[in-house]
Coordinates of C-alpha atoms (C1' of nucleotides) in Angstrom, one line a residue:
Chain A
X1 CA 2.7 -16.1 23.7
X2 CA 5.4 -13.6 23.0
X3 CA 3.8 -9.7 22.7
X4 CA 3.1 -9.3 19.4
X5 CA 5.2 -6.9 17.7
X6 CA 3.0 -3.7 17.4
X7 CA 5.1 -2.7 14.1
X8 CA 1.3 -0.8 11.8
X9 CA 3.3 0.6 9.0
X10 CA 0.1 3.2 8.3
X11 CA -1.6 2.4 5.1
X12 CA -0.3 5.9 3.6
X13 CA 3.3 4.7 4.3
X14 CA 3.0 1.6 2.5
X15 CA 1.6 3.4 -0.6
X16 CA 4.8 5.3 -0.5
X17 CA 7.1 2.9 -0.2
X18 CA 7.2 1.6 -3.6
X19 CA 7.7 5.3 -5.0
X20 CA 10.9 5.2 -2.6
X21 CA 11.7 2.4 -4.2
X22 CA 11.6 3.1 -7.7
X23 CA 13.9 6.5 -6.7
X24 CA 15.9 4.2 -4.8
X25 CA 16.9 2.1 -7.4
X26 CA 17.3 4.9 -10.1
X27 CA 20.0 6.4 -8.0
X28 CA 22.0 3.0 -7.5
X29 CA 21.7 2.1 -10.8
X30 CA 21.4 5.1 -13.2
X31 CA 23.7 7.6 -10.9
X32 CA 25.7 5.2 -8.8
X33 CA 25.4 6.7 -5.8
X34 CA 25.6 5.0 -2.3
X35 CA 23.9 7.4 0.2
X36 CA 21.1 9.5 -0.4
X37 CA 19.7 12.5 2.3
X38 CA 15.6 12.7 3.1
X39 CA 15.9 15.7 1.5
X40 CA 17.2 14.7 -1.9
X41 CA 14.3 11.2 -1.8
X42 CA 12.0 13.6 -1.2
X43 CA 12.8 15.6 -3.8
X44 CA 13.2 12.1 -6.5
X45 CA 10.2 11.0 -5.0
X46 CA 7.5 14.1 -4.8
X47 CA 7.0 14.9 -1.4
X48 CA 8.3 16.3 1.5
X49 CA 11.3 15.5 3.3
X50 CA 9.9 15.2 6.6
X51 CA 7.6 12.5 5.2
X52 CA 10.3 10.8 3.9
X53 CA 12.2 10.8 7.4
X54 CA 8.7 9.3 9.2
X55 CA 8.0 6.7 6.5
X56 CA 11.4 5.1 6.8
X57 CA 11.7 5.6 10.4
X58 CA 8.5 2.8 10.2
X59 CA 11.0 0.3 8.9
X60 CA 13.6 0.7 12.0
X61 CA 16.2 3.5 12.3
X62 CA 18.3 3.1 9.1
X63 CA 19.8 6.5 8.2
X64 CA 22.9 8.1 9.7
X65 CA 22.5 11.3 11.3
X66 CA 24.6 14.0 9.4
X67 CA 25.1 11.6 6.5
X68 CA 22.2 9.9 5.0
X69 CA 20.9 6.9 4.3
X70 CA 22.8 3.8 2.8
X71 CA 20.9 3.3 -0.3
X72 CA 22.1 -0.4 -0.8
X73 CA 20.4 -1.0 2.6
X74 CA 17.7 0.9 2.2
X75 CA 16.7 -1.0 -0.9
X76 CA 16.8 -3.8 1.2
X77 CA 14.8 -2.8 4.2
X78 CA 12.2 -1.7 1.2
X79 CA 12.1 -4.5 -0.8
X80 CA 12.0 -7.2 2.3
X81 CA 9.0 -4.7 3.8
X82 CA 6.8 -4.7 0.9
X83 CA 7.3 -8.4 0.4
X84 CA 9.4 -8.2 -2.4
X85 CA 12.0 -11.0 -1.5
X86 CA 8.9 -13.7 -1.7
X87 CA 7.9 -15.2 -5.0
X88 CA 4.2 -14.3 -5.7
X89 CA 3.0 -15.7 -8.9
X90 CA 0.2 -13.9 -10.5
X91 CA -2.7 -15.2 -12.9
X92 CA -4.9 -12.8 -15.0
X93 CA -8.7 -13.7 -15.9
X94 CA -9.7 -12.2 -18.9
X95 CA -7.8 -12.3 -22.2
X96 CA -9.4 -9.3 -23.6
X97 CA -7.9 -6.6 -24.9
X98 CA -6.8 -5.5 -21.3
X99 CA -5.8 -8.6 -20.1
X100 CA -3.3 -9.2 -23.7
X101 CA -1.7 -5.8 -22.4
X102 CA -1.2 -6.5 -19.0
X103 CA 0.4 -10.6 -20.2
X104 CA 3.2 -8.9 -22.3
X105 CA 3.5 -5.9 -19.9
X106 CA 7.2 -5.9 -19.1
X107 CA 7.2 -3.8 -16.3
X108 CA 5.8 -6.8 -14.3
X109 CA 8.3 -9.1 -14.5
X110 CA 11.2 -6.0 -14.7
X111 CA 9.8 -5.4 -11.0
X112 CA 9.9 -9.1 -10.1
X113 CA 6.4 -10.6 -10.4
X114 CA 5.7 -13.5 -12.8
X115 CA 2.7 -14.0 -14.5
X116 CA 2.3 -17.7 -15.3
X117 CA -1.3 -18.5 -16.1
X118 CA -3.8 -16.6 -18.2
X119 CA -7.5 -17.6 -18.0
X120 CA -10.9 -16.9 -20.0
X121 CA -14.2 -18.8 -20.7
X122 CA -14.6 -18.4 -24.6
X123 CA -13.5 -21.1 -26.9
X124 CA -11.9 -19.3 -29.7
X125 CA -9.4 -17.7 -27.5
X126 CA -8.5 -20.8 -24.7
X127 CA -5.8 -22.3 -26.3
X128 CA -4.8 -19.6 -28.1
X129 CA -1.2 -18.0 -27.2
X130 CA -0.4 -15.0 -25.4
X131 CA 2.4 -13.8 -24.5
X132 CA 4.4 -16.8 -24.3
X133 CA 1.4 -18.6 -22.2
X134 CA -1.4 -21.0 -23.3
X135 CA -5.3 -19.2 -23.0
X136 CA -6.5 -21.8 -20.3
X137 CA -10.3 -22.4 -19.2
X138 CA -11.1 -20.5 -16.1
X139 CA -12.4 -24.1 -15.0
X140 CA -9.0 -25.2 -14.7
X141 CA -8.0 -22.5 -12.7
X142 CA -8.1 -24.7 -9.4
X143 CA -5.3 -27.0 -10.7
X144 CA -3.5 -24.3 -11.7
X145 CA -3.0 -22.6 -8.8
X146 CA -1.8 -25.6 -6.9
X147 CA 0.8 -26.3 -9.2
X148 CA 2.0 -23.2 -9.6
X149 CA 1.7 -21.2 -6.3
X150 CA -0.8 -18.4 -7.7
X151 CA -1.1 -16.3 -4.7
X152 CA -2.3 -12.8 -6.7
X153 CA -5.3 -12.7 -8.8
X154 CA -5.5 -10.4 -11.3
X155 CA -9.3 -9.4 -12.7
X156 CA -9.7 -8.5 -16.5
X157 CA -13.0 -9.0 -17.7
X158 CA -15.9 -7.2 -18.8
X159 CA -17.8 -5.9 -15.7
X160 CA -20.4 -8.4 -15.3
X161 CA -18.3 -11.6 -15.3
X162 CA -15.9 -9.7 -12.3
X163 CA -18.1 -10.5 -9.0
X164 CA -18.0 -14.3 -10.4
X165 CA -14.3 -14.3 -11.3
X166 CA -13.7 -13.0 -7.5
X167 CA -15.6 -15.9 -5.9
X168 CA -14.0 -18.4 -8.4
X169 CA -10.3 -16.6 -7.0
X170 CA -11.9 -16.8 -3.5
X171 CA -12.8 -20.6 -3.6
X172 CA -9.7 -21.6 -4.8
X173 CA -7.6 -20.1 -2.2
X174 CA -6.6 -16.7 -3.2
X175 CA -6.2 -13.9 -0.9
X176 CA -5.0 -11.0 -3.1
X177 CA -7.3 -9.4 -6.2
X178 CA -6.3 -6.9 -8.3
X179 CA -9.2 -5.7 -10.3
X180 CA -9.3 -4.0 -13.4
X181 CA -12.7 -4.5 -14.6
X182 CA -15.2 -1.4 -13.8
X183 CA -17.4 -2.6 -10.9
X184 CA -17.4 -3.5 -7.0
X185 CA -16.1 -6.8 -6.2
X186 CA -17.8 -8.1 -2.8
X187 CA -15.1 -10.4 -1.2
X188 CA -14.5 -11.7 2.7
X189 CA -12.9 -9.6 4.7
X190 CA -9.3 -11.4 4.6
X191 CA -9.0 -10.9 1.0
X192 CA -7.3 -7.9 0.1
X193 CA -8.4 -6.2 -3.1
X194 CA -6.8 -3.6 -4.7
X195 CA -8.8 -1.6 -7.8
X196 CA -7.4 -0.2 -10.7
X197 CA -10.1 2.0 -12.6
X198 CA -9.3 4.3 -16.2
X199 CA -12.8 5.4 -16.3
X200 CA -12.6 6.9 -12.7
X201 CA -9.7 8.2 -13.2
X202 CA -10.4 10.4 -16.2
X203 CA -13.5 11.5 -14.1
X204 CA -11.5 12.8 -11.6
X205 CA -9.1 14.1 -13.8
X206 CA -12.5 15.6 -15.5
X207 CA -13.3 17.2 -12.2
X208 CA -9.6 19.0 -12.0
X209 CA -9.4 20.0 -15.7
X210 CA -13.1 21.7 -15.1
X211 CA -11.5 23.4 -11.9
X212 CA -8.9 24.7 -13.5
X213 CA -10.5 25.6 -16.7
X214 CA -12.6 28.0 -14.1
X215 CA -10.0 29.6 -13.0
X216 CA -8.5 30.1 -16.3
X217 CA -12.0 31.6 -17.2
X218 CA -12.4 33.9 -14.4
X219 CA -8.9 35.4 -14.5
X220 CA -9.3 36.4 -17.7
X221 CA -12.6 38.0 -16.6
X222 CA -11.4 39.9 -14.2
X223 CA -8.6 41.0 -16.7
X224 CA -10.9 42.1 -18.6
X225 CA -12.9 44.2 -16.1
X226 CA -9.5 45.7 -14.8
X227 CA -7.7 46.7 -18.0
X228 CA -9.7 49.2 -19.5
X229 CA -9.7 51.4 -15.8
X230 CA -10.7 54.6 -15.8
X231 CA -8.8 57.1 -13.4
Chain B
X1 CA -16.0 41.4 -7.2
X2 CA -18.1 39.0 -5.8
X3 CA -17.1 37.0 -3.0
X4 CA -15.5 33.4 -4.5
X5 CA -17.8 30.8 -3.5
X6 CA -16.2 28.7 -1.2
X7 CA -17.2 25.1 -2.7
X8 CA -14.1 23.5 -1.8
X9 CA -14.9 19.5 -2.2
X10 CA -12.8 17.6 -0.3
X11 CA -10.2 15.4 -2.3
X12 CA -11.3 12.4 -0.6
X13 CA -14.9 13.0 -1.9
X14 CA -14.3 13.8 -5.2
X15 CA -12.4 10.7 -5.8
X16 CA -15.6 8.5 -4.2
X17 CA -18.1 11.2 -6.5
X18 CA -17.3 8.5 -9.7
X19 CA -18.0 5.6 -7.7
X20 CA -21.5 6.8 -6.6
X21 CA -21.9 7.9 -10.4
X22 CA -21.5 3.8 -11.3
X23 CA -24.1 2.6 -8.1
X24 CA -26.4 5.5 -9.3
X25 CA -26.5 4.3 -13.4
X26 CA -26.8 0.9 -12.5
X27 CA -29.9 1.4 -10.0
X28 CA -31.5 3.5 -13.1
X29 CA -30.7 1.7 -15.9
X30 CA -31.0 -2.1 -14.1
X31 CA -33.6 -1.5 -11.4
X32 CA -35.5 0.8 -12.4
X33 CA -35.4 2.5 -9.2
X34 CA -36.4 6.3 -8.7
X35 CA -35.2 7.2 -5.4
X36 CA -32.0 6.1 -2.9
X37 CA -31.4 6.5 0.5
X38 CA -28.0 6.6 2.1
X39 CA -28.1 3.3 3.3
X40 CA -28.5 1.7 -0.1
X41 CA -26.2 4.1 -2.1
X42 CA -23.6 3.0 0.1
X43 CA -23.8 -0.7 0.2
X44 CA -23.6 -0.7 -3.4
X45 CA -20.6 1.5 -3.2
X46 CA -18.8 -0.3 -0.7
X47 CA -18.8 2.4 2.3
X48 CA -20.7 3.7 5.4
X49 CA -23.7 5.9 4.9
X50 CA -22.6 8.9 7.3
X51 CA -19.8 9.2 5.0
X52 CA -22.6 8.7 1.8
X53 CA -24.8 11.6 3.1
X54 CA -21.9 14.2 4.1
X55 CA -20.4 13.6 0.5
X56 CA -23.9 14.3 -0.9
X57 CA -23.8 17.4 1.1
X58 CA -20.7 19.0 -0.3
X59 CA -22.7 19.2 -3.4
X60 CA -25.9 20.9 -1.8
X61 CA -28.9 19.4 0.0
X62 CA -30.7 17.3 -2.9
X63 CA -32.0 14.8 -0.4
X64 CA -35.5 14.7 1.2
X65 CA -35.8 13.5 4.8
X66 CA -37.4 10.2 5.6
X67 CA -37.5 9.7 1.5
X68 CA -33.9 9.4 0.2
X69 CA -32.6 10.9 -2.8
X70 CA -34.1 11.7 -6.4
X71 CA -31.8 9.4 -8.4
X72 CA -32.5 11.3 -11.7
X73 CA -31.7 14.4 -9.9
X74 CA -28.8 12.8 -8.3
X75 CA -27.1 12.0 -11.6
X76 CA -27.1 15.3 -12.8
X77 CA -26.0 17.2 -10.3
X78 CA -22.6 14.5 -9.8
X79 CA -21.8 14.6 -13.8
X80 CA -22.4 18.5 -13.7
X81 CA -19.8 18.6 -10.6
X82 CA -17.5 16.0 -12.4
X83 CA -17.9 18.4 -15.3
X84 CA -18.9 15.0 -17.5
X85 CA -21.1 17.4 -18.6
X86 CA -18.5 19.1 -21.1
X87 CA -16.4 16.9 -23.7
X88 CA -13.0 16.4 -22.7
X89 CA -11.2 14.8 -26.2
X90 CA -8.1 12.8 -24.9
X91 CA -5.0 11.6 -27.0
X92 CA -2.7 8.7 -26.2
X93 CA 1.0 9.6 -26.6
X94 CA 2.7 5.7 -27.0
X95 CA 1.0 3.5 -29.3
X96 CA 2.4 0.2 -27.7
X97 CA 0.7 -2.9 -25.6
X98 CA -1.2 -0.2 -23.6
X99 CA -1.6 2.1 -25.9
X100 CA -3.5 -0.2 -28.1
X101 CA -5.6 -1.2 -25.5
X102 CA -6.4 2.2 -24.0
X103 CA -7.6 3.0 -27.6
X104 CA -9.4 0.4 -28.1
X105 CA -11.0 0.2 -24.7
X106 CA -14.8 0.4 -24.6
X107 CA -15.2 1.9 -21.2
X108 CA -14.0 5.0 -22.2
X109 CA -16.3 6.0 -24.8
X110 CA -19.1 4.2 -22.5
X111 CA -18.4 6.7 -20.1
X112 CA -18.1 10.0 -22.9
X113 CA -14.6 9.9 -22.7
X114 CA -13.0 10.0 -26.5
X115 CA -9.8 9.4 -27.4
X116 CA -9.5 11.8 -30.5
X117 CA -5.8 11.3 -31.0
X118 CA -2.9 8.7 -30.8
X119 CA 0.4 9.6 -31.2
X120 CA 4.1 7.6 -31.7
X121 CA 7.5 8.7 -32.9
X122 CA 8.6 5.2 -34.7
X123 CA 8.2 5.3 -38.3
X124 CA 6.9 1.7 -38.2
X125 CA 3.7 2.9 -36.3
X126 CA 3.2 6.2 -37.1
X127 CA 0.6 6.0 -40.3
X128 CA -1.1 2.8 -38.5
X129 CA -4.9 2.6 -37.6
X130 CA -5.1 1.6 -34.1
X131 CA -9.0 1.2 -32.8
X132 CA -10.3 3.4 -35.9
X133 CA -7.5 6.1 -35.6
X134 CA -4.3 6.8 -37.8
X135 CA -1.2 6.8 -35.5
X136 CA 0.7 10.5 -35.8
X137 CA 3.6 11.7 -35.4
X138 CA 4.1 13.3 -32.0
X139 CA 5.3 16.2 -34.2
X140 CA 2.1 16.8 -35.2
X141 CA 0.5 17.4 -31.5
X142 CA -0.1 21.1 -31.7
X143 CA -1.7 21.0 -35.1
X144 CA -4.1 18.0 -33.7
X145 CA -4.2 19.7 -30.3
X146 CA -5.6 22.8 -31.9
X147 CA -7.9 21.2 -34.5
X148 CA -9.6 18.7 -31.8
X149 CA -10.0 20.8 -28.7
X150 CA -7.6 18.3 -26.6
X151 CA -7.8 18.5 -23.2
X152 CA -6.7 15.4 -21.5
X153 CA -3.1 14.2 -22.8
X154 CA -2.8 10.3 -21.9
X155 CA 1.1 8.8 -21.3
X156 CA 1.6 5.6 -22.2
X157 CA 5.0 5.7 -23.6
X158 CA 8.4 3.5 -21.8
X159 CA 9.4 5.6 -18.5
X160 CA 12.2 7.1 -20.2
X161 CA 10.3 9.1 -22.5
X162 CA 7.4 9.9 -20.2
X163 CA 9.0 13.3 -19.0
X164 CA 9.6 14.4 -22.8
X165 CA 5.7 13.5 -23.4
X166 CA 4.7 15.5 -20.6
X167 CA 7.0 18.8 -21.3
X168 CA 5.5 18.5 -25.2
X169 CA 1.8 18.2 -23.8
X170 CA 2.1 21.4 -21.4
X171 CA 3.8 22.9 -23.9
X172 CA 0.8 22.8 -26.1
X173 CA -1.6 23.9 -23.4
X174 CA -2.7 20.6 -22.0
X175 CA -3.9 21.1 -18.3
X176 CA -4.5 17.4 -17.5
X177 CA -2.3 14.6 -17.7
X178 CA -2.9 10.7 -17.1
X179 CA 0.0 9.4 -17.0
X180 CA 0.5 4.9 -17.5
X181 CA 4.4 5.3 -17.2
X182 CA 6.0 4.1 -14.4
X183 CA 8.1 7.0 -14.2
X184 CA 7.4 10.7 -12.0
X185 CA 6.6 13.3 -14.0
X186 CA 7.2 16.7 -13.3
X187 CA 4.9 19.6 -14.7
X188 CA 4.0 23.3 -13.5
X189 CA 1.9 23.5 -10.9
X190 CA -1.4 24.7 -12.8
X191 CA -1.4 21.0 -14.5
X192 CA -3.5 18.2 -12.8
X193 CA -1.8 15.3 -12.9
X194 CA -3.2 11.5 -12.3
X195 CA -0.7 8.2 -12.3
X196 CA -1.8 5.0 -12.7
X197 CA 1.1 2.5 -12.1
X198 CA 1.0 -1.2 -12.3
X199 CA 3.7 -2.5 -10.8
X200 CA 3.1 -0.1 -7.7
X201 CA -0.4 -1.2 -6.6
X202 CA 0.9 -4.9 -7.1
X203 CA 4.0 -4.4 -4.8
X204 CA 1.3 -2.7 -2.3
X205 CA -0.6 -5.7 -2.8
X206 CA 2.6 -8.0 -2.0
X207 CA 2.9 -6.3 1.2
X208 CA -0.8 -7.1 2.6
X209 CA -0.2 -10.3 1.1
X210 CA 3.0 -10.9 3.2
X211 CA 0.8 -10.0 6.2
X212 CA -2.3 -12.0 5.1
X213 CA 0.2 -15.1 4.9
X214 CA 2.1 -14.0 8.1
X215 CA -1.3 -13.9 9.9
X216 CA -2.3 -17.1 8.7
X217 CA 0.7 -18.9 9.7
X218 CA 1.0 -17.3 13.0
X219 CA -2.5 -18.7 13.3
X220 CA -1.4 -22.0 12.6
X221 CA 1.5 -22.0 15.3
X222 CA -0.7 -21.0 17.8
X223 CA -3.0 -23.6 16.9
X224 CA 0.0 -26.3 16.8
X225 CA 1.0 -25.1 20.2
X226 CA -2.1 -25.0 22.1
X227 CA -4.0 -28.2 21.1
X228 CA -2.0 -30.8 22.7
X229 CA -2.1 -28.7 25.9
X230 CA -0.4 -30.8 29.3
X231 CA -3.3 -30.5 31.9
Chain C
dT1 C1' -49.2 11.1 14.0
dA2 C1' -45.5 7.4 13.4
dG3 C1' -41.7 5.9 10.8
dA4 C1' -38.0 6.9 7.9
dT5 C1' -34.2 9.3 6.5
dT6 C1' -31.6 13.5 5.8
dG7 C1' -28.2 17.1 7.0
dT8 C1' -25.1 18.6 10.4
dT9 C1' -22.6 18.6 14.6
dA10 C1' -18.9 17.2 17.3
dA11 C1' -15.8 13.6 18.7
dT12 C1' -12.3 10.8 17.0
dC13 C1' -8.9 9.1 14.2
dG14 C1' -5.1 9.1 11.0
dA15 C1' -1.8 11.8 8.1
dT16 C1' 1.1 15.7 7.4
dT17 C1' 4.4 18.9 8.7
dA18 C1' 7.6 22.2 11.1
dA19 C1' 10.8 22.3 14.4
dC20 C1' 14.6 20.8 16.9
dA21 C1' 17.4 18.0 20.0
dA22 C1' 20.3 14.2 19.1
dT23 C1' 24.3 12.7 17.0
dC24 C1' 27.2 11.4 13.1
Chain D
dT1 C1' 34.6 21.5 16.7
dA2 C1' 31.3 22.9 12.9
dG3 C1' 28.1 21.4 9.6
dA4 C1' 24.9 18.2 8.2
dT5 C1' 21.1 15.3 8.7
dT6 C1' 18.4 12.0 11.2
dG7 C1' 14.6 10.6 14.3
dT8 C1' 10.9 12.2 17.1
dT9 C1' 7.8 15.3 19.1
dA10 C1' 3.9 18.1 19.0
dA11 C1' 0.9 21.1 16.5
dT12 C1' -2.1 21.1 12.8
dC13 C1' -4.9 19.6 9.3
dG14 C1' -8.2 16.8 6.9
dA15 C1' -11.2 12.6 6.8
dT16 C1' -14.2 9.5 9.1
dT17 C1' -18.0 8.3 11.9
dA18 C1' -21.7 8.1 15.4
dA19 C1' -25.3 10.4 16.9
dC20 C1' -29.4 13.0 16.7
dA21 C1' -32.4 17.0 15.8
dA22 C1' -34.9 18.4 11.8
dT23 C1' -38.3 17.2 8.8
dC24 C1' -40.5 14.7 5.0

DNA sequence: TAGATTGTTAATCGATTAACAATC
DNA sequence: TAGATTGTTAATCGATTAACAATC
């Protein structure tokens, strides 16, 4: 067997690569530009050149030295890294009031993924449309996802139906979860789940806003104490 | 002046803190359970309990040895250092898809989050009640900003506005920012920002589900190759 | 006391960053 | 050649984890 090719593109890196991506595509189509420096990615992007310069040099050696990289390529090498030039059809489970957001969400299909079944258990809303797609039982799911290639699963149901909605992705073949319902999904180890929580999220941002309401507070304390000094 | 305590909570932890704040309700509220030991909290929470305990300890030694943790206690002292313990009212700036389900969303209020404001700029859904609220003008920010305490400002507008929202949100003292657009925003450095973006965490999903697939079929080569094996 | 479990240390690992030789 | 910018090295920083003494 041929060595297998050590290319670990560190998880950080891959996290990254889809903001490159977005900046990428903003200067080839909104400014029409055809190279673009670390420095100047960086700066579109949030971060640091040298970051920049590592992350892409994970994909190969791409830029020109003195010049820049060639954004057409660059796109390429991106797109082709993160999987982007395969087809992944996505199904959502949970027609909620989530779930109706995330069926008619155009930036899904603006960045190339294709939702094409949505699922729930509750009569009065299988059948119903959404979004250009029949409500279908979640006990169909199985058929679905052989005819149409589902190879993303996308969780949107109240918290205590997610563990089950996981298994039911699970049996049926699935290997990627994206899960928006607030709870732990247990799944086997070659299933790669990726968690999307609001709650948490304002709880961090809770944490921050408390910091920095502290700090506010004891500047002006120590304003206070300072002003008024006698000689 | 005193010396600044040095409680400097790693990033890492605080972004697990609401995580064990979801294990810790559910063992009150469903099991009825008083204490917790390491082990436990962090098989509900999905990691290892070395990492459980030195978490724990950033916040202070609440633990007793050979015993566990006082779940009760526990609570308290994460939603005091998550500074759940204050009201944070939120507004929604873009009353579209997400909007509307942001302000409808349960697990928001479930959590003592409120969303106190929603704002638009079209005339055909500013005046409209969305989830018990009337839809304002973004004009009118300040005024609400001012009457409701606002402290969280929530993007959910089309990328191309998002920067506008965010400039008119500072502007009006907002420290915190949560922002749904898929679009970088860029704020003053005293302004905590957090980004939630679809489309990103599903092309990070595309790419471990490239490799899941690319494992699976090198898998299946291998298998091909070596089974009718010439002695 | 014996068993259980914390809190902390220290080793290790992975990510970030400045610096600069290579080179366009 | 001079100026610009990459690709890579090495230092540094922060996060993870195993191990275990402390102690309930």
């Amino acid at each position: 067997m041929a060595l297998m090719r050590t290319r670990t593109i560190p998880e950080a890196t891959v996290a990254r690569l889809p903001i490159y991506l977005r900046s990428l595509l903003d200067l080839a189509e909104n400014r029409g530009a055809m190279t673009v420096s670390s420095e100047q990615l960086a700066n579109l992007a949030g971060v640091n050149a040298a970051k920049v310069r590592k992350d892409l040099s994970y994909l190969g050696s791409y830029g020109t030295r003195g010049v820049g990289y060639d954004i057409e390529y660059l796109l390429y090498q991106i797109t082709r890294e993160l999987g982007l030039t395969q087809d992944w059809p996505a199904a959502i489970a949970g027609v909620g009031n989530l779930g109706r957001a995330l069926a008619s969400y155009k930036g899904f299909s603006e960045r190339g993924f294709r939702i094409t079944a949505l699922f729930d258990i509750l009569d009065d809303v299988v059948g119903e449309e959404v979004g250009g797609l029949i409500v279908k039982h979640l006990d169909d799911l199985k058929e679905a996802v052989n005819e149409q290639g589902i190879s993303i699963g996308i969780i949107a149901t109240p918290p205590m139906s997610a563990q089950e909605v996981a298994e039911r992705f699970v049996d049926v073949g699935i290997k990627s979860i994206l899960n928006f319902a607030p709870s732990v999904v247990n799944v086997p180890p070659d299933v790669n789940v990726r968690k999307v929580d609001l709650s948490i999220e304002l709880q961090i941002l809770s944490f921050y806003q408390q910091r920095t309401q502290a700090i506010a507070t004891a500047r002006e304390a120590n304003r206070r104490l300072n002003i008024p000094r006698p000689l």
